[in-house]
Amino acid sequence: GGLTAMKLLERDDDGAAAESLSGVALLCSVPPSGIARMSLRALRHTPLRAAKIIAGLAMKKCASDPALCREMFFDDAIDERAI
């Protein structure tokens, strides 16, 4: 996934990979080491925000709660109808 695309772009000496991967989007690519440490740190430092992230993503509440979806993924400037 994300790591493969990043490595291809990193080793792109002649520009061929950049051209063929011109539409690639790396959305929250998880590192090979995982996110356990980061998750535990978030739970310790910002427990309410971490709980919202868990509810929104793992429990898929973002799909049915526009306010939670806005808070997690969008800026306040985005029109409500776009969410």
PDB file of N, CA and C in Angstrom:
ATOM      1  N   GLY A   1       0.795  -1.182   0.000  1.00  0.00           N
ATOM      2  CA  GLY A   1       0.000   0.000   0.000  1.00  0.00           C
ATOM      3  C   GLY A   1       0.841   1.252   0.000  1.00  0.00           C
ATOM      4  N   GLY A   2       0.705   2.006   1.061  1.00  0.00           N
ATOM      5  CA  GLY A   2       1.339   3.316   1.170  1.00  0.00           C
ATOM      6  C   GLY A   2       2.849   3.256   1.124  1.00  0.00           C
ATOM      7  N   LEU A   3       3.432   2.294   1.831  1.00  0.00           N
ATOM      8  CA  LEU A   3       4.886   2.174   1.862  1.00  0.00           C
ATOM      9  C   LEU A   3       5.436   1.884   0.466  1.00  0.00           C
ATOM     10  N   THR A   4       4.782   1.013  -0.271  1.00  0.00           N
ATOM     11  CA  THR A   4       5.228   0.680  -1.627  1.00  0.00           C
ATOM     12  C   THR A   4       5.204   1.914  -2.518  1.00  0.00           C
ATOM     13  N   ALA A   5       4.127   2.689  -2.462  1.00  0.00           N
ATOM     14  CA  ALA A   5       4.032   3.904  -3.277  1.00  0.00           C
ATOM     15  C   ALA A   5       5.104   4.910  -2.888  1.00  0.00           C
ATOM     16  N   MET A   6       5.346   5.070  -1.588  1.00  0.00           N
ATOM     17  CA  MET A   6       6.379   6.007  -1.143  1.00  0.00           C
ATOM     18  C   MET A   6       7.763   5.575  -1.608  1.00  0.00           C
ATOM     19  N   LYS A   7       8.053   4.287  -1.524  1.00  0.00           N
ATOM     20  CA  LYS A   7       9.361   3.790  -1.959  1.00  0.00           C
ATOM     21  C   LYS A   7       9.545   3.952  -3.466  1.00  0.00           C
ATOM     22  N   LEU A   8       8.491   3.713  -4.229  1.00  0.00           N
ATOM     23  CA  LEU A   8       8.578   3.911  -5.683  1.00  0.00           C
ATOM     24  C   LEU A   8       8.887   5.365  -6.012  1.00  0.00           C
ATOM     25  N   LEU A   9       8.222   6.277  -5.352  1.00  0.00           N
ATOM     26  CA  LEU A   9       8.460   7.697  -5.603  1.00  0.00           C
ATOM     27  C   LEU A   9       9.842   8.131  -5.118  1.00  0.00           C
ATOM     28  N   GLU A  10      10.297   7.535  -4.023  1.00  0.00           N
ATOM     29  CA  GLU A  10      11.613   7.856  -3.465  1.00  0.00           C
ATOM     30  C   GLU A  10      12.738   7.463  -4.417  1.00  0.00           C
ATOM     31  N   ARG A  11      12.593   6.344  -5.100  1.00  0.00           N
ATOM     32  CA  ARG A  11      13.638   5.826  -5.987  1.00  0.00           C
ATOM     33  C   ARG A  11      13.454   6.232  -7.448  1.00  0.00           C
ATOM     34  N   ASP A  12      12.630   7.203  -7.684  1.00  0.00           N
ATOM     35  CA  ASP A  12      12.256   7.609  -9.039  1.00  0.00           C
ATOM     36  C   ASP A  12      13.300   8.543  -9.653  1.00  0.00           C
ATOM     37  N   ASP A  13      14.342   7.979 -10.241  1.00  0.00           N
ATOM     38  CA  ASP A  13      15.413   8.787 -10.821  1.00  0.00           C
ATOM     39  C   ASP A  13      15.036   9.407 -12.166  1.00  0.00           C
ATOM     40  N   ASP A  14      14.261   8.701 -12.969  1.00  0.00           N
ATOM     41  CA  ASP A  14      13.949   9.203 -14.310  1.00  0.00           C
ATOM     42  C   ASP A  14      12.559   9.826 -14.421  1.00  0.00           C
ATOM     43  N   GLY A  15      11.800   9.862 -13.341  1.00  0.00           N
ATOM     44  CA  GLY A  15      10.477  10.494 -13.363  1.00  0.00           C
ATOM     45  C   GLY A  15       9.347   9.590 -13.819  1.00  0.00           C
ATOM     46  N   ALA A  16       9.656   8.355 -14.193  1.00  0.00           N
ATOM     47  CA  ALA A  16       8.624   7.448 -14.709  1.00  0.00           C
ATOM     48  C   ALA A  16       7.601   7.092 -13.638  1.00  0.00           C
ATOM     49  N   ALA A  17       8.063   6.828 -12.428  1.00  0.00           N
ATOM     50  CA  ALA A  17       7.133   6.462 -11.350  1.00  0.00           C
ATOM     51  C   ALA A  17       6.232   7.632 -10.989  1.00  0.00           C
ATOM     52  N   ALA A  18       6.797   8.830 -10.944  1.00  0.00           N
ATOM     53  CA  ALA A  18       5.999  10.014 -10.609  1.00  0.00           C
ATOM     54  C   ALA A  18       4.892  10.221 -11.632  1.00  0.00           C
ATOM     55  N   GLU A  19       5.209   9.966 -12.880  1.00  0.00           N
ATOM     56  CA  GLU A  19       4.198  10.120 -13.929  1.00  0.00           C
ATOM     57  C   GLU A  19       3.113   9.058 -13.798  1.00  0.00           C
ATOM     58  N   SER A  20       3.501   7.811 -13.551  1.00  0.00           N
ATOM     59  CA  SER A  20       2.507   6.742 -13.457  1.00  0.00           C
ATOM     60  C   SER A  20       1.747   6.779 -12.130  1.00  0.00           C
ATOM     61  N   LEU A  21       2.330   7.396 -11.102  1.00  0.00           N
ATOM     62  CA  LEU A  21       1.660   7.508  -9.809  1.00  0.00           C
ATOM     63  C   LEU A  21       1.163   8.931  -9.545  1.00  0.00           C
ATOM     64  N   SER A  22       0.908   9.682 -10.593  1.00  0.00           N
ATOM     65  CA  SER A  22       0.546  11.093 -10.434  1.00  0.00           C
ATOM     66  C   SER A  22      -0.753  11.299  -9.660  1.00  0.00           C
ATOM     67  N   GLY A  23      -1.610  10.304  -9.589  1.00  0.00           N
ATOM     68  CA  GLY A  23      -2.864  10.459  -8.863  1.00  0.00           C
ATOM     69  C   GLY A  23      -2.876   9.761  -7.526  1.00  0.00           C
ATOM     70  N   VAL A  24      -1.727   9.327  -7.020  1.00  0.00           N
ATOM     71  CA  VAL A  24      -1.682   8.586  -5.760  1.00  0.00           C
ATOM     72  C   VAL A  24      -2.005   9.516  -4.585  1.00  0.00           C
ATOM     73  N   ALA A  25      -2.770   9.016  -3.651  1.00  0.00           N
ATOM     74  CA  ALA A  25      -3.096   9.752  -2.428  1.00  0.00           C
ATOM     75  C   ALA A  25      -2.761   8.857  -1.244  1.00  0.00           C
ATOM     76  N   LEU A  26      -1.889   9.328  -0.379  1.00  0.00           N
ATOM     77  CA  LEU A  26      -1.497   8.556   0.797  1.00  0.00           C
ATOM     78  C   LEU A  26      -2.337   9.050   1.975  1.00  0.00           C
ATOM     79  N   LEU A  27      -3.382   8.330   2.250  1.00  0.00           N
ATOM     80  CA  LEU A  27      -4.309   8.728   3.308  1.00  0.00           C
ATOM     81  C   LEU A  27      -4.049   7.908   4.561  1.00  0.00           C
ATOM     82  N   CYS A  28      -3.426   8.520   5.510  1.00  0.00           N
ATOM     83  CA  CYS A  28      -3.150   7.875   6.801  1.00  0.00           C
ATOM     84  C   CYS A  28      -2.475   6.528   6.635  1.00  0.00           C
ATOM     85  N   SER A  29      -1.452   6.488   5.858  1.00  0.00           N
ATOM     86  CA  SER A  29      -0.719   5.255   5.681  1.00  0.00           C
ATOM     87  C   SER A  29      -0.109   4.841   7.018  1.00  0.00           C
ATOM     88  N   VAL A  30      -0.427   3.644   7.466  1.00  0.00           N
ATOM     89  CA  VAL A  30       0.040   3.156   8.761  1.00  0.00           C
ATOM     90  C   VAL A  30       1.457   2.609   8.612  1.00  0.00           C
ATOM     91  N   PRO A  31       2.364   3.015   9.505  1.00  0.00           N
ATOM     92  CA  PRO A  31       3.736   2.508   9.413  1.00  0.00           C
ATOM     93  C   PRO A  31       3.797   1.012   9.701  1.00  0.00           C
ATOM     94  N   PRO A  32       4.820   0.341   9.193  1.00  0.00           N
ATOM     95  CA  PRO A  32       4.945  -1.101   9.423  1.00  0.00           C
ATOM     96  C   PRO A  32       4.985  -1.477  10.907  1.00  0.00           C
ATOM     97  N   SER A  33       5.452  -0.553  11.740  1.00  0.00           N
ATOM     98  CA  SER A  33       5.527  -0.837  13.178  1.00  0.00           C
ATOM     99  C   SER A  33       4.161  -0.771  13.863  1.00  0.00           C
ATOM    100  N   GLY A  34       3.144  -0.283  13.149  1.00  0.00           N
ATOM    101  CA  GLY A  34       1.799  -0.216  13.718  1.00  0.00           C
ATOM    102  C   GLY A  34       1.523   1.098  14.430  1.00  0.00           C
ATOM    103  N   ILE A  35       0.352   1.173  15.052  1.00  0.00           N
ATOM    104  CA  ILE A  35      -0.048   2.418  15.715  1.00  0.00           C
ATOM    105  C   ILE A  35      -0.354   2.226  17.202  1.00  0.00           C
ATOM    106  N   ALA A  36       0.048   1.111  17.764  1.00  0.00           N
ATOM    107  CA  ALA A  36      -0.267   0.819  19.160  1.00  0.00           C
ATOM    108  C   ALA A  36       0.295   1.876  20.107  1.00  0.00           C
ATOM    109  N   ARG A  37       1.579   2.219  19.949  1.00  0.00           N
ATOM    110  CA  ARG A  37       2.196   3.208  20.843  1.00  0.00           C
ATOM    111  C   ARG A  37       1.522   4.563  20.730  1.00  0.00           C
ATOM    112  N   MET A  38       1.245   4.973  19.490  1.00  0.00           N
ATOM    113  CA  MET A  38       0.598   6.257  19.275  1.00  0.00           C
ATOM    114  C   MET A  38      -0.801   6.262  19.900  1.00  0.00           C
ATOM    115  N   SER A  39      -1.516   5.169  19.762  1.00  0.00           N
ATOM    116  CA  SER A  39      -2.866   5.068  20.323  1.00  0.00           C
ATOM    117  C   SER A  39      -2.838   5.155  21.843  1.00  0.00           C
ATOM    118  N   LEU A  40      -1.907   4.463  22.460  1.00  0.00           N
ATOM    119  CA  LEU A  40      -1.800   4.518  23.920  1.00  0.00           C
ATOM    120  C   LEU A  40      -1.422   5.913  24.406  1.00  0.00           C
ATOM    121  N   ARG A  41      -0.525   6.569  23.681  1.00  0.00           N
ATOM    122  CA  ARG A  41      -0.138   7.937  24.038  1.00  0.00           C
ATOM    123  C   ARG A  41      -1.344   8.872  23.940  1.00  0.00           C
ATOM    124  N   ALA A  42      -2.141   8.719  22.891  1.00  0.00           N
ATOM    125  CA  ALA A  42      -3.334   9.553  22.734  1.00  0.00           C
ATOM    126  C   ALA A  42      -4.337   9.295  23.853  1.00  0.00           C
ATOM    127  N   LEU A  43      -4.496   8.039  24.232  1.00  0.00           N
ATOM    128  CA  LEU A  43      -5.416   7.712  25.322  1.00  0.00           C
ATOM    129  C   LEU A  43      -4.969   8.343  26.637  1.00  0.00           C
ATOM    130  N   ARG A  44      -3.666   8.403  26.863  1.00  0.00           N
ATOM    131  CA  ARG A  44      -3.154   9.013  28.101  1.00  0.00           C
ATOM    132  C   ARG A  44      -3.283  10.526  28.099  1.00  0.00           C
ATOM    133  N   HIS A  45      -2.953  11.151  26.981  1.00  0.00           N
ATOM    134  CA  HIS A  45      -2.890  12.611  26.924  1.00  0.00           C
ATOM    135  C   HIS A  45      -4.217  13.284  26.582  1.00  0.00           C
ATOM    136  N   THR A  46      -4.994  12.683  25.717  1.00  0.00           N
ATOM    137  CA  THR A  46      -6.273  13.285  25.304  1.00  0.00           C
ATOM    138  C   THR A  46      -7.341  12.194  25.242  1.00  0.00           C
ATOM    139  N   PRO A  47      -7.778  11.699  26.393  1.00  0.00           N
ATOM    140  CA  PRO A  47      -8.698  10.560  26.407  1.00  0.00           C
ATOM    141  C   PRO A  47     -10.035  10.814  25.698  1.00  0.00           C
ATOM    142  N   LEU A  48     -10.593  12.008  25.822  1.00  0.00           N
ATOM    143  CA  LEU A  48     -11.883  12.278  25.168  1.00  0.00           C
ATOM    144  C   LEU A  48     -11.724  12.248  23.650  1.00  0.00           C
ATOM    145  N   ARG A  49     -10.684  12.891  23.154  1.00  0.00           N
ATOM    146  CA  ARG A  49     -10.436  12.889  21.698  1.00  0.00           C
ATOM    147  C   ARG A  49     -10.152  11.471  21.204  1.00  0.00           C
ATOM    148  N   ALA A  50      -9.374  10.712  21.958  1.00  0.00           N
ATOM    149  CA  ALA A  50      -9.082   9.328  21.571  1.00  0.00           C
ATOM    150  C   ALA A  50     -10.356   8.495  21.539  1.00  0.00           C
ATOM    151  N   ALA A  51     -11.239   8.699  22.494  1.00  0.00           N
ATOM    152  CA  ALA A  51     -12.508   7.964  22.516  1.00  0.00           C
ATOM    153  C   ALA A  51     -13.359   8.310  21.294  1.00  0.00           C
ATOM    154  N   LYS A  52     -13.345   9.585  20.894  1.00  0.00           N
ATOM    155  CA  LYS A  52     -14.103   9.994  19.699  1.00  0.00           C
ATOM    156  C   LYS A  52     -13.529   9.347  18.445  1.00  0.00           C
ATOM    157  N   ILE A  53     -12.215   9.253  18.373  1.00  0.00           N
ATOM    158  CA  ILE A  53     -11.577   8.625  17.213  1.00  0.00           C
ATOM    159  C   ILE A  53     -11.937   7.147  17.155  1.00  0.00           C
ATOM    160  N   ILE A  54     -11.880   6.479  18.304  1.00  0.00           N
ATOM    161  CA  ILE A  54     -12.241   5.061  18.345  1.00  0.00           C
ATOM    162  C   ILE A  54     -13.696   4.867  17.942  1.00  0.00           C
ATOM    163  N   ALA A  55     -14.578   5.696  18.493  1.00  0.00           N
ATOM    164  CA  ALA A  55     -16.007   5.592  18.154  1.00  0.00           C
ATOM    165  C   ALA A  55     -16.235   5.891  16.678  1.00  0.00           C
ATOM    166  N   GLY A  56     -15.560   6.914  16.180  1.00  0.00           N
ATOM    167  CA  GLY A  56     -15.770   7.322  14.791  1.00  0.00           C
ATOM    168  C   GLY A  56     -15.248   6.343  13.767  1.00  0.00           C
ATOM    169  N   LEU A  57     -14.089   5.777  14.024  1.00  0.00           N
ATOM    170  CA  LEU A  57     -13.473   4.894  13.041  1.00  0.00           C
ATOM    171  C   LEU A  57     -13.749   3.421  13.318  1.00  0.00           C
ATOM    172  N   ALA A  58     -13.345   2.948  14.481  1.00  0.00           N
ATOM    173  CA  ALA A  58     -13.506   1.523  14.778  1.00  0.00           C
ATOM    174  C   ALA A  58     -14.970   1.124  14.892  1.00  0.00           C
ATOM    175  N   MET A  59     -15.785   2.000  15.482  1.00  0.00           N
ATOM    176  CA  MET A  59     -17.198   1.678  15.654  1.00  0.00           C
ATOM    177  C   MET A  59     -18.062   2.238  14.518  1.00  0.00           C
ATOM    178  N   LYS A  60     -17.412   2.907  13.558  1.00  0.00           N
ATOM    179  CA  LYS A  60     -18.045   3.430  12.338  1.00  0.00           C
ATOM    180  C   LYS A  60     -19.181   4.413  12.603  1.00  0.00           C
ATOM    181  N   LYS A  61     -19.058   5.199  13.667  1.00  0.00           N
ATOM    182  CA  LYS A  61     -20.095   6.181  13.980  1.00  0.00           C
ATOM    183  C   LYS A  61     -20.025   7.407  13.066  1.00  0.00           C
ATOM    184  N   CYS A  62     -18.896   7.615  12.411  1.00  0.00           N
ATOM    185  CA  CYS A  62     -18.796   8.753  11.493  1.00  0.00           C
ATOM    186  C   CYS A  62     -19.795   8.633  10.351  1.00  0.00           C
ATOM    187  N   ALA A  63     -20.137   7.424   9.986  1.00  0.00           N
ATOM    188  CA  ALA A  63     -21.066   7.209   8.879  1.00  0.00           C
ATOM    189  C   ALA A  63     -22.472   7.685   9.221  1.00  0.00           C
ATOM    190  N   SER A  64     -22.823   7.713  10.503  1.00  0.00           N
ATOM    191  CA  SER A  64     -24.188   8.097  10.879  1.00  0.00           C
ATOM    192  C   SER A  64     -24.259   9.373  11.718  1.00  0.00           C
ATOM    193  N   ASP A  65     -23.117   9.947  12.078  1.00  0.00           N
ATOM    194  CA  ASP A  65     -23.095  11.150  12.918  1.00  0.00           C
ATOM    195  C   ASP A  65     -22.318  12.258  12.204  1.00  0.00           C
ATOM    196  N   PRO A  66     -23.043  13.144  11.486  1.00  0.00           N
ATOM    197  CA  PRO A  66     -22.371  14.212  10.726  1.00  0.00           C
ATOM    198  C   PRO A  66     -21.510  15.134  11.598  1.00  0.00           C
ATOM    199  N   ALA A  67     -21.928  15.392  12.832  1.00  0.00           N
ATOM    200  CA  ALA A  67     -21.146  16.271  13.709  1.00  0.00           C
ATOM    201  C   ALA A  67     -19.794  15.634  14.044  1.00  0.00           C
ATOM    202  N   LEU A  68     -19.788  14.347  14.343  1.00  0.00           N
ATOM    203  CA  LEU A  68     -18.547  13.636  14.634  1.00  0.00           C
ATOM    204  C   LEU A  68     -17.676  13.557  13.386  1.00  0.00           C
ATOM    205  N   CYS A  69     -18.294  13.312  12.250  1.00  0.00           N
ATOM    206  CA  CYS A  69     -17.569  13.263  10.977  1.00  0.00           C
ATOM    207  C   CYS A  69     -16.894  14.608  10.706  1.00  0.00           C
ATOM    208  N   ARG A  70     -17.617  15.689  10.913  1.00  0.00           N
ATOM    209  CA  ARG A  70     -17.054  17.034  10.702  1.00  0.00           C
ATOM    210  C   ARG A  70     -15.858  17.258  11.629  1.00  0.00           C
ATOM    211  N   GLU A  71     -16.027  16.927  12.898  1.00  0.00           N
ATOM    212  CA  GLU A  71     -14.967  17.158  13.874  1.00  0.00           C
ATOM    213  C   GLU A  71     -13.699  16.382  13.530  1.00  0.00           C
ATOM    214  N   MET A  72     -13.861  15.165  13.035  1.00  0.00           N
ATOM    215  CA  MET A  72     -12.700  14.323  12.761  1.00  0.00           C
ATOM    216  C   MET A  72     -12.009  14.630  11.439  1.00  0.00           C
ATOM    217  N   PHE A  73     -12.779  14.984  10.402  1.00  0.00           N
ATOM    218  CA  PHE A  73     -12.200  15.048   9.064  1.00  0.00           C
ATOM    219  C   PHE A  73     -12.267  16.394   8.358  1.00  0.00           C
ATOM    220  N   PHE A  74     -13.123  17.314   8.818  1.00  0.00           N
ATOM    221  CA  PHE A  74     -13.356  18.531   8.051  1.00  0.00           C
ATOM    222  C   PHE A  74     -13.120  19.797   8.860  1.00  0.00           C
ATOM    223  N   ASP A  75     -12.817  20.844   8.161  1.00  0.00           N
ATOM    224  CA  ASP A  75     -12.649  22.164   8.731  1.00  0.00           C
ATOM    225  C   ASP A  75     -14.025  22.797   8.916  1.00  0.00           C
ATOM    226  N   ASP A  76     -14.126  23.754   9.819  1.00  0.00           N
ATOM    227  CA  ASP A  76     -15.410  24.426  10.051  1.00  0.00           C
ATOM    228  C   ASP A  76     -15.884  25.205   8.827  1.00  0.00           C
ATOM    229  N   ALA A  77     -14.960  25.542   7.918  1.00  0.00           N
ATOM    230  CA  ALA A  77     -15.329  26.309   6.732  1.00  0.00           C
ATOM    231  C   ALA A  77     -16.094  25.473   5.697  1.00  0.00           C
ATOM    232  N   ILE A  78     -16.039  24.156   5.789  1.00  0.00           N
ATOM    233  CA  ILE A  78     -16.752  23.279   4.849  1.00  0.00           C
ATOM    234  C   ILE A  78     -18.249  23.353   5.110  1.00  0.00           C
ATOM    235  N   ASP A  79     -19.014  23.545   4.061  1.00  0.00           N
ATOM    236  CA  ASP A  79     -20.469  23.635   4.172  1.00  0.00           C
ATOM    237  C   ASP A  79     -21.040  22.312   4.668  1.00  0.00           C
ATOM    238  N   GLU A  80     -21.994  22.371   5.557  1.00  0.00           N
ATOM    239  CA  GLU A  80     -22.632  21.183   6.159  1.00  0.00           C
ATOM    240  C   GLU A  80     -23.187  20.248   5.092  1.00  0.00           C
ATOM    241  N   ARG A  81     -23.707  20.807   3.997  1.00  0.00           N
ATOM    242  CA  ARG A  81     -24.292  19.986   2.931  1.00  0.00           C
ATOM    243  C   ARG A  81     -23.250  19.137   2.207  1.00  0.00           C
ATOM    244  N   ALA A  82     -21.988  19.528   2.297  1.00  0.00           N
ATOM    245  CA  ALA A  82     -20.910  18.799   1.621  1.00  0.00           C
ATOM    246  C   ALA A  82     -20.474  17.557   2.410  1.00  0.00           C
ATOM    247  N   ILE A  83     -20.859  17.484   3.664  1.00  0.00           N
ATOM    248  CA  ILE A  83     -20.422  16.366   4.506  1.00  0.00           C
ATOM    249  C   ILE A  83     -21.341  15.188   4.343  1.00  0.00           C
TER     250      ILE A  83
END
